[in-house]
Amino acid sequence: MGAGHYSALSQPTLGMSELVCKTLDHDATDILIDKWLEHRNDAYWEWFQNIRQRKHAANTLKRQVIAWNKGDFVPENIFCRTVDTSRLIPLDRTWTTHVYHHRSMQDRKLSMMPVVFTMLPELMILRGMHDHGCDDVYIIVTDVKKQEMDDITDYFKLVCRYAYGKKCKPSRESQIQYEHMRLTHTLLRQRRTPCFPQIDLAFRAILYEKRPPFIILFSHQTTSYSQILFTHSLFVPAEDIFYDFPSGCPNPCCNDDCEMIRFPRRGLEGAVVLSVKRGGKYGKRVRAKEMCNWVDCTASFSEDTRQGDGETSSEGSQSNSNRECNSGTTKNGLVCSKCRLVKYCSPEHQKKDWEEHRRVCAKPASA
């Protein structure tokens, strides 16, 4: 497995992996999005239409929200509330996808673009939910079936809970080593590629080295399931928005429990969240902020921010106080009085953001 020593309990590195990594850049993502829009999937189209008809409730400055209030069905007109900065940003931001797969797929000259295309709607939303940290998305391609995927998921939950960045008890070490051996033999017997040690090595190495908000285990078999594993509960889509999100299954006779891609439609209840240690050498702790909606601004608002009556700015925003932007924290901000979905640190940044924000700014349905 390359340089270094690998075991179920040691910290691996990506340099030890034998999996092939195919990287799809931003331009490739743009091509896939254009293709997806051209061959529109009716199930996703109807879901976005329902989102448009529901509109948004007032006072949703911090809560997750998907807003499509104006224009055609294109990513630049659909906005998503980010979970890390509470900004409302369009879904037209692209990303780089790193797809790890067995060399046999490369030998057969199989493209990785269909892998990304298969779950493009999910990736667009997961990317849109993050202001920072989702410029790179990591996918490990397997050929495991449903029960095997469940067992692998349980294994990673076990390892992250008891052995990620910490020394676990001997009893837990034995349990982890037993599950690792069992999965290794199960996948070997079924001739799955890549083998389980390679899946485990790549997965945990990505967690340690890249610290992504989520990792995807993608099964390319048509009767199998793909799993999204989140590294913090904050990154999980909200149930009240995604409860009816399409399953991705092409079978018209499929039931609601079937999901080709296990997008957590029931929020934390149905999501796989790993107990990943954060802080110190394991990366920054996850803290949600409420920041100025102008993407180049670093000003944030304190937790005790309260909306109140105030004067209205030139773009129609309500203000508690007119503050100049700074890189620190400010208690008050300018709230857009029309849609009440975004906040700014100053009238200047509101004006700079208007060219983009105008594509979603509309009075809430309850107004």
CSV table of C-alpha atoms in Angstrom, one decimal:
chain,number,residue,atom,x,y,z
A,1,MET,CA,0.0,0.0,0.0
A,2,GLY,CA,2.8,2.4,-0.6
A,3,ALA,CA,5.1,4.0,1.9
A,4,GLY,CA,4.2,3.9,5.6
A,5,HIS,CA,2.5,1.4,7.8
A,6,TYR,CA,-1.3,0.9,7.6
A,7,SER,CA,-3.5,-0.6,10.3
A,8,ALA,CA,-7.1,-0.1,11.4
A,9,LEU,CA,-5.9,2.0,14.4
A,10,SER,CA,-3.0,4.0,12.9
A,11,GLN,CA,-3.4,7.4,11.2
A,12,PRO,CA,-3.1,6.8,7.4
A,13,THR,CA,-2.0,9.2,4.7
A,14,LEU,CA,-3.2,9.6,1.1
A,15,GLY,CA,0.3,8.9,0.0
A,16,MET,CA,-0.2,5.3,1.2
A,17,SER,CA,-3.3,4.8,-1.0
A,18,GLU,CA,-3.3,2.8,-4.2
A,19,LEU,CA,-6.6,4.2,-5.3
A,20,VAL,CA,-6.6,6.4,-8.4
A,21,CYS,CA,-7.7,10.0,-7.9
A,22,LYS,CA,-9.5,11.7,-10.9
A,23,THR,CA,-10.0,15.4,-10.3
A,24,LEU,CA,-12.8,17.2,-12.1
A,25,ASP,CA,-12.2,21.0,-12.1
A,26,HIS,CA,-14.6,23.9,-12.1
A,27,ASP,CA,-14.9,23.9,-15.9
A,28,ALA,CA,-15.9,20.2,-15.9
A,29,THR,CA,-18.5,21.0,-13.2
A,30,ASP,CA,-19.9,23.8,-15.4
A,31,ILE,CA,-20.2,21.4,-18.3
A,32,LEU,CA,-22.1,18.9,-16.1
A,33,ILE,CA,-24.5,21.5,-14.8
A,34,ASP,CA,-25.3,22.7,-18.3
A,35,LYS,CA,-25.9,19.1,-19.3
A,36,TRP,CA,-28.2,18.6,-16.3
A,37,LEU,CA,-30.2,21.7,-17.1
A,38,GLU,CA,-30.5,20.5,-20.8
A,39,HIS,CA,-31.8,17.1,-19.8
A,40,ARG,CA,-34.0,18.2,-16.9
A,41,ASN,CA,-35.1,15.6,-14.5
A,42,ASP,CA,-38.8,16.1,-13.7
A,43,ALA,CA,-38.5,14.9,-10.1
A,44,TYR,CA,-36.0,17.6,-9.2
A,45,TRP,CA,-37.7,20.2,-11.3
A,46,GLU,CA,-40.9,19.6,-9.4
A,47,TRP,CA,-39.1,19.7,-6.1
A,48,PHE,CA,-37.6,23.1,-6.9
A,49,GLN,CA,-41.0,24.3,-8.2
A,50,ASN,CA,-42.5,23.3,-4.8
A,51,ILE,CA,-39.8,25.3,-3.0
A,52,ARG,CA,-40.7,28.3,-5.2
A,53,GLN,CA,-44.4,27.9,-4.4
A,54,ARG,CA,-43.7,27.6,-0.6
A,55,LYS,CA,-41.7,30.8,-0.7
A,56,HIS,CA,-39.9,31.7,2.4
A,57,ALA,CA,-41.1,32.8,5.8
A,58,ALA,CA,-40.1,36.1,7.4
A,59,ASN,CA,-37.3,36.4,9.9
A,60,THR,CA,-35.2,33.5,8.4
A,61,LEU,CA,-31.9,35.3,8.8
A,62,LYS,CA,-30.2,32.3,10.6
A,63,ARG,CA,-32.3,29.3,9.6
A,64,GLN,CA,-31.5,27.2,6.5
A,65,VAL,CA,-33.5,28.2,3.5
A,66,ILE,CA,-33.7,27.6,-0.3
A,67,ALA,CA,-35.1,30.6,-2.1
A,68,TRP,CA,-36.1,30.7,-5.8
A,69,ASN,CA,-38.1,33.9,-6.1
A,70,LYS,CA,-37.4,35.2,-9.6
A,71,GLY,CA,-36.2,34.2,-13.0
A,72,ASP,CA,-35.7,30.9,-14.9
A,73,PHE,CA,-34.7,27.5,-13.5
A,74,VAL,CA,-30.9,28.1,-13.5
A,75,PRO,CA,-28.5,27.9,-10.5
A,76,GLU,CA,-27.8,31.6,-10.5
A,77,ASN,CA,-31.4,32.3,-9.6
A,78,ILE,CA,-31.7,29.7,-6.8
A,79,PHE,CA,-30.2,30.8,-3.5
A,80,CYS,CA,-29.2,28.8,-0.4
A,81,ARG,CA,-28.5,29.9,3.1
A,82,THR,CA,-25.0,28.9,4.1
A,83,VAL,CA,-24.6,27.1,7.5
A,84,ASP,CA,-21.3,28.6,8.3
A,85,THR,CA,-21.8,32.3,7.6
A,86,SER,CA,-25.7,32.6,7.2
A,87,ARG,CA,-25.2,34.3,3.8
A,88,LEU,CA,-27.7,33.8,1.1
A,89,ILE,CA,-25.7,32.8,-2.0
A,90,PRO,CA,-26.7,31.4,-5.4
A,91,LEU,CA,-26.1,27.8,-6.4
A,92,ASP,CA,-24.0,28.7,-9.4
A,93,ARG,CA,-20.8,28.4,-7.5
A,94,THR,CA,-18.8,25.5,-8.9
A,95,TRP,CA,-16.3,23.2,-7.1
A,96,THR,CA,-13.5,20.7,-7.6
A,97,THR,CA,-14.4,17.0,-7.2
A,98,HIS,CA,-11.8,14.5,-6.3
A,99,VAL,CA,-13.0,11.0,-7.2
A,100,TYR,CA,-11.0,8.1,-5.7
A,101,HIS,CA,-11.5,4.8,-7.5
A,102,HIS,CA,-9.9,1.4,-8.2
A,103,ARG,CA,-7.4,1.3,-11.1
A,104,SER,CA,-9.6,-1.4,-12.9
A,105,MET,CA,-12.1,1.4,-13.7
A,106,GLN,CA,-9.3,3.4,-15.3
A,107,ASP,CA,-8.1,0.3,-17.2
A,108,ARG,CA,-11.6,0.0,-18.6
A,109,LYS,CA,-11.4,3.7,-19.5
A,110,LEU,CA,-14.5,4.5,-17.5
A,111,SER,CA,-15.0,8.3,-17.0
A,112,MET,CA,-15.7,9.7,-13.6
A,113,MET,CA,-18.0,12.4,-14.9
A,114,PRO,CA,-21.1,10.1,-14.8
A,115,VAL,CA,-20.3,9.5,-11.1
A,116,VAL,CA,-20.6,13.3,-10.4
A,117,PHE,CA,-23.5,13.8,-12.8
A,118,THR,CA,-25.5,11.1,-11.0
A,119,MET,CA,-25.6,13.1,-7.8
A,120,LEU,CA,-25.2,16.6,-9.2
A,121,PRO,CA,-28.4,18.0,-7.6
A,122,GLU,CA,-27.2,16.8,-4.2
A,123,LEU,CA,-23.7,18.2,-4.7
A,124,MET,CA,-25.1,21.6,-5.8
A,125,ILE,CA,-27.1,21.9,-2.6
A,126,LEU,CA,-24.4,20.6,-0.3
A,127,ARG,CA,-21.9,23.0,-2.0
A,128,GLY,CA,-24.4,25.8,-1.7
A,129,MET,CA,-24.9,25.2,2.0
A,130,HIS,CA,-21.3,26.2,2.7
A,131,ASP,CA,-19.6,29.5,2.2
A,132,HIS,CA,-16.2,28.0,3.0
A,133,GLY,CA,-14.8,24.5,3.0
A,134,CYS,CA,-16.7,23.0,0.0
A,135,ASP,CA,-14.5,24.2,-2.8
A,136,ASP,CA,-13.2,20.6,-2.8
A,137,VAL,CA,-15.6,17.6,-2.7
A,138,TYR,CA,-14.3,14.1,-2.0
A,139,ILE,CA,-15.9,10.9,-3.4
A,140,ILE,CA,-14.8,7.3,-3.0
A,141,VAL,CA,-16.2,5.0,-5.7
A,142,THR,CA,-17.1,1.4,-4.7
A,143,ASP,CA,-19.2,-1.4,-6.0
A,144,VAL,CA,-20.7,-2.5,-2.7
A,145,LYS,CA,-24.4,-3.3,-2.2
A,146,LYS,CA,-26.9,-1.9,0.3
A,147,GLN,CA,-26.1,-4.1,3.4
A,148,GLU,CA,-22.4,-3.8,2.8
A,149,MET,CA,-22.7,0.0,2.6
A,150,ASP,CA,-24.6,0.0,5.9
A,151,ASP,CA,-21.9,-2.1,7.5
A,152,ILE,CA,-19.1,0.2,6.2
A,153,THR,CA,-21.0,3.2,7.5
A,154,ASP,CA,-21.4,1.7,10.9
A,155,TYR,CA,-17.7,0.9,10.9
A,156,PHE,CA,-16.7,4.5,10.2
A,157,LYS,CA,-19.0,5.8,12.9
A,158,LEU,CA,-17.4,3.4,15.3
A,159,VAL,CA,-13.8,4.3,14.4
A,160,CYS,CA,-14.5,8.1,14.5
A,161,ARG,CA,-16.2,7.8,17.8
A,162,TYR,CA,-13.6,5.9,19.6
A,163,ALA,CA,-10.3,6.1,17.7
A,164,TYR,CA,-10.2,9.4,15.7
A,165,GLY,CA,-7.5,11.6,17.3
A,166,LYS,CA,-7.5,9.6,20.5
A,167,LYS,CA,-6.3,6.4,22.1
A,168,CYS,CA,-9.2,4.0,22.6
A,169,LYS,CA,-9.6,1.3,25.2
A,170,PRO,CA,-8.4,-2.2,24.5
A,171,SER,CA,-12.0,-3.5,24.3
A,172,ARG,CA,-12.7,-0.9,21.6
A,173,GLU,CA,-9.5,-1.7,19.8
A,174,SER,CA,-10.6,-5.3,19.6
A,175,GLN,CA,-14.0,-4.4,18.4
A,176,ILE,CA,-12.6,-2.1,15.6
A,177,GLN,CA,-10.1,-4.7,14.5
A,178,TYR,CA,-12.8,-7.4,14.5
A,179,GLU,CA,-15.1,-5.3,12.4
A,180,HIS,CA,-12.3,-4.3,10.1
A,181,MET,CA,-11.3,-8.0,9.5
A,182,ARG,CA,-15.0,-9.0,9.0
A,183,LEU,CA,-15.6,-6.3,6.4
A,184,THR,CA,-12.3,-7.1,4.7
A,185,HIS,CA,-13.3,-10.8,4.3
A,186,THR,CA,-16.9,-10.0,3.3
A,187,LEU,CA,-15.9,-7.7,0.5
A,188,LEU,CA,-13.0,-10.0,-0.6
A,189,ARG,CA,-15.4,-12.9,-0.8
A,190,GLN,CA,-17.8,-10.8,-2.9
A,191,ARG,CA,-14.9,-9.6,-5.1
A,192,ARG,CA,-15.7,-6.0,-4.4
A,193,THR,CA,-13.3,-3.3,-5.7
A,194,PRO,CA,-11.6,-1.5,-4.1
A,195,CYS,CA,-11.0,-3.9,-1.2
A,196,PHE,CA,-12.1,-2.7,2.2
A,197,PRO,CA,-8.6,-1.8,3.5
A,198,GLN,CA,-8.2,0.6,0.6
A,199,ILE,CA,-11.6,2.2,1.2
A,200,ASP,CA,-10.7,2.5,4.9
A,201,LEU,CA,-7.3,4.0,4.2
A,202,ALA,CA,-8.5,6.6,1.7
A,203,PHE,CA,-11.5,7.6,3.8
A,204,ARG,CA,-9.7,8.1,7.0
A,205,ALA,CA,-6.7,9.8,5.3
A,206,ILE,CA,-9.1,12.3,3.7
A,207,LEU,CA,-10.6,13.0,7.1
A,208,TYR,CA,-7.2,13.6,8.7
A,209,GLU,CA,-5.6,15.5,5.8
A,210,LYS,CA,-8.4,17.4,4.2
A,211,ARG,CA,-11.0,17.8,6.9
A,212,PRO,CA,-14.0,18.1,4.6
A,213,PRO,CA,-17.6,18.9,5.7
A,214,PHE,CA,-18.6,15.6,4.2
A,215,ILE,CA,-17.3,12.6,2.3
A,216,ILE,CA,-19.4,10.5,-0.2
A,217,LEU,CA,-19.2,6.8,-0.6
A,218,PHE,CA,-20.5,6.2,-4.1
A,219,SER,CA,-21.6,2.8,-5.3
A,220,HIS,CA,-21.8,2.6,-9.1
A,221,GLN,CA,-23.9,-0.5,-9.1
A,222,THR,CA,-27.5,0.2,-10.2
A,223,THR,CA,-29.0,-1.7,-7.3
A,224,SER,CA,-26.8,-0.2,-4.7
A,225,TYR,CA,-26.8,2.9,-2.5
A,226,SER,CA,-24.5,5.8,-2.1
A,227,GLN,CA,-23.9,7.3,1.4
A,228,ILE,CA,-23.1,10.9,2.5
A,229,LEU,CA,-21.1,11.0,5.7
A,230,PHE,CA,-21.0,14.4,7.5
A,231,THR,CA,-18.3,15.5,9.8
A,232,HIS,CA,-20.5,17.8,11.9
A,233,SER,CA,-24.2,18.0,12.7
A,234,LEU,CA,-24.2,21.6,11.5
A,235,PHE,CA,-23.6,20.4,7.9
A,236,VAL,CA,-26.7,18.3,7.7
A,237,PRO,CA,-29.6,19.7,5.6
A,238,ALA,CA,-32.7,20.8,7.5
A,239,GLU,CA,-35.6,18.4,7.6
A,240,ASP,CA,-38.3,21.1,7.1
A,241,ILE,CA,-36.7,22.0,3.7
A,242,PHE,CA,-35.6,18.6,2.4
A,243,TYR,CA,-38.3,16.2,3.7
A,244,ASP,CA,-39.6,15.6,0.2
A,245,PHE,CA,-36.3,15.8,-1.7
A,246,PRO,CA,-36.2,13.3,-4.6
A,247,SER,CA,-34.7,9.9,-3.9
A,248,GLY,CA,-32.7,9.8,-7.1
A,249,CYS,CA,-34.1,6.4,-8.0
A,250,PRO,CA,-35.1,6.0,-11.6
A,251,ASN,CA,-37.7,3.3,-10.8
A,252,PRO,CA,-41.2,4.8,-11.2
A,253,CYS,CA,-42.6,2.1,-8.8
A,254,CYS,CA,-40.1,3.0,-6.1
A,255,ASN,CA,-41.3,3.7,-2.5
A,256,ASP,CA,-40.4,6.6,-0.2
A,257,ASP,CA,-37.8,4.5,1.7
A,258,CYS,CA,-35.7,3.9,-1.4
A,259,GLU,CA,-32.8,6.3,-2.0
A,260,MET,CA,-30.2,5.7,-4.6
A,261,ILE,CA,-28.3,8.5,-2.9
A,262,ARG,CA,-29.0,8.8,0.8
A,263,PHE,CA,-29.6,12.5,1.1
A,264,PRO,CA,-30.8,13.1,4.7
A,265,ARG,CA,-34.4,14.2,4.0
A,266,ARG,CA,-35.3,13.7,7.7
A,267,GLY,CA,-32.5,16.0,9.0
A,268,LEU,CA,-30.3,14.7,11.8
A,269,GLU,CA,-32.6,11.7,12.4
A,270,GLY,CA,-31.6,10.2,9.0
A,271,ALA,CA,-28.1,11.6,8.6
A,272,VAL,CA,-24.8,9.9,9.2
A,273,VAL,CA,-22.7,12.2,11.4
A,274,LEU,CA,-19.2,11.2,12.3
A,275,SER,CA,-17.8,12.0,15.7
A,276,VAL,CA,-14.7,13.8,14.3
A,277,LYS,CA,-12.5,15.5,16.9
A,278,ARG,CA,-11.9,19.2,16.1
A,279,GLY,CA,-9.6,21.9,17.5
A,280,GLY,CA,-5.8,22.0,17.7
A,281,LYS,CA,-4.0,20.0,15.1
A,282,TYR,CA,-7.4,18.5,13.9
A,283,GLY,CA,-8.6,21.8,12.5
A,284,LYS,CA,-10.7,24.7,13.6
A,285,ARG,CA,-13.8,24.1,15.7
A,286,VAL,CA,-17.1,24.4,13.9
A,287,ARG,CA,-18.9,27.6,14.8
A,288,ALA,CA,-21.7,29.1,12.8
A,289,LYS,CA,-21.5,32.8,12.2
A,290,GLU,CA,-23.8,35.5,11.0
A,291,MET,CA,-21.9,37.5,8.6
A,292,CYS,CA,-22.4,40.5,6.2
A,293,ASN,CA,-24.0,39.1,3.0
A,294,TRP,CA,-21.4,40.8,0.8
A,295,VAL,CA,-19.1,37.9,0.0
A,296,ASP,CA,-15.8,39.8,0.3
A,297,CYS,CA,-16.7,41.2,3.8
A,298,THR,CA,-15.3,39.7,7.0
A,299,ALA,CA,-17.6,41.5,9.4
A,300,SER,CA,-19.8,39.3,11.6
A,301,PHE,CA,-22.6,40.0,14.0
A,302,SER,CA,-22.7,38.9,17.6
A,303,GLU,CA,-25.0,36.3,18.9
A,304,ASP,CA,-27.2,38.8,20.8
A,305,THR,CA,-28.2,40.6,17.6
A,306,ARG,CA,-31.7,41.8,17.7
A,307,GLN,CA,-33.8,43.3,15.0
A,308,GLY,CA,-35.7,46.5,15.8
A,309,ASP,CA,-37.1,49.6,14.3
A,310,GLY,CA,-34.7,51.9,12.6
A,311,GLU,CA,-34.1,53.9,9.5
A,312,THR,CA,-34.2,52.5,6.0
A,313,SER,CA,-31.3,52.6,3.7
A,314,SER,CA,-31.2,53.5,0.0
A,315,GLU,CA,-31.8,49.9,-1.0
A,316,GLY,CA,-34.7,49.4,1.4
A,317,SER,CA,-33.0,47.9,4.4
A,318,GLN,CA,-33.8,48.3,8.0
A,319,SER,CA,-31.0,49.4,10.3
A,320,ASN,CA,-30.4,49.4,14.1
A,321,SER,CA,-27.3,51.4,13.6
A,322,ASN,CA,-25.1,52.5,10.7
A,323,ARG,CA,-21.7,50.9,11.2
A,324,GLU,CA,-18.7,50.9,9.0
A,325,CYS,CA,-17.3,47.5,8.1
A,326,ASN,CA,-14.4,46.1,10.0
A,327,SER,CA,-12.8,42.7,10.4
A,328,GLY,CA,-14.2,42.1,13.9
A,329,THR,CA,-17.6,41.6,15.3
A,330,THR,CA,-20.5,44.1,15.3
A,331,LYS,CA,-23.7,43.8,17.2
A,332,ASN,CA,-26.0,45.4,14.7
A,333,GLY,CA,-26.5,45.4,10.9
A,334,LEU,CA,-28.7,46.4,8.0
A,335,VAL,CA,-31.6,44.0,7.4
A,336,CYS,CA,-33.2,44.0,3.9
A,337,SER,CA,-36.7,45.3,4.6
A,338,LYS,CA,-38.1,43.8,1.5
A,339,CYS,CA,-37.1,40.1,1.8
A,340,ARG,CA,-35.7,40.2,5.4
A,341,LEU,CA,-33.4,37.3,4.3
A,342,VAL,CA,-30.0,39.1,4.4
A,343,LYS,CA,-28.0,41.4,6.6
A,344,TYR,CA,-25.2,43.9,5.9
A,345,CYS,CA,-22.6,45.7,8.0
A,346,SER,CA,-22.9,48.9,6.0
A,347,PRO,CA,-24.9,50.6,3.2
A,348,GLU,CA,-21.8,50.4,1.0
A,349,HIS,CA,-21.7,46.6,1.1
A,350,GLN,CA,-25.4,46.4,0.6
A,351,LYS,CA,-25.0,48.3,-2.6
A,352,LYS,CA,-22.1,46.1,-3.7
A,353,ASP,CA,-24.2,43.0,-3.2
A,354,TRP,CA,-27.4,44.3,-4.8
A,355,GLU,CA,-26.5,43.1,-8.3
A,356,GLU,CA,-26.6,39.6,-7.0
A,357,HIS,CA,-29.2,39.9,-4.3
A,358,ARG,CA,-31.7,41.5,-6.6
A,359,ARG,CA,-32.2,38.1,-8.3
A,360,VAL,CA,-33.8,36.7,-5.1
A,361,CYS,CA,-35.1,39.7,-3.2
A,362,ALA,CA,-38.9,39.6,-2.9
A,363,LYS,CA,-41.5,40.1,-0.2
A,364,PRO,CA,-42.1,37.0,1.8
A,365,ALA,CA,-45.4,35.1,1.3
A,366,SER,CA,-46.6,36.0,4.7
A,367,ALA,CA,-46.1,39.8,4.2
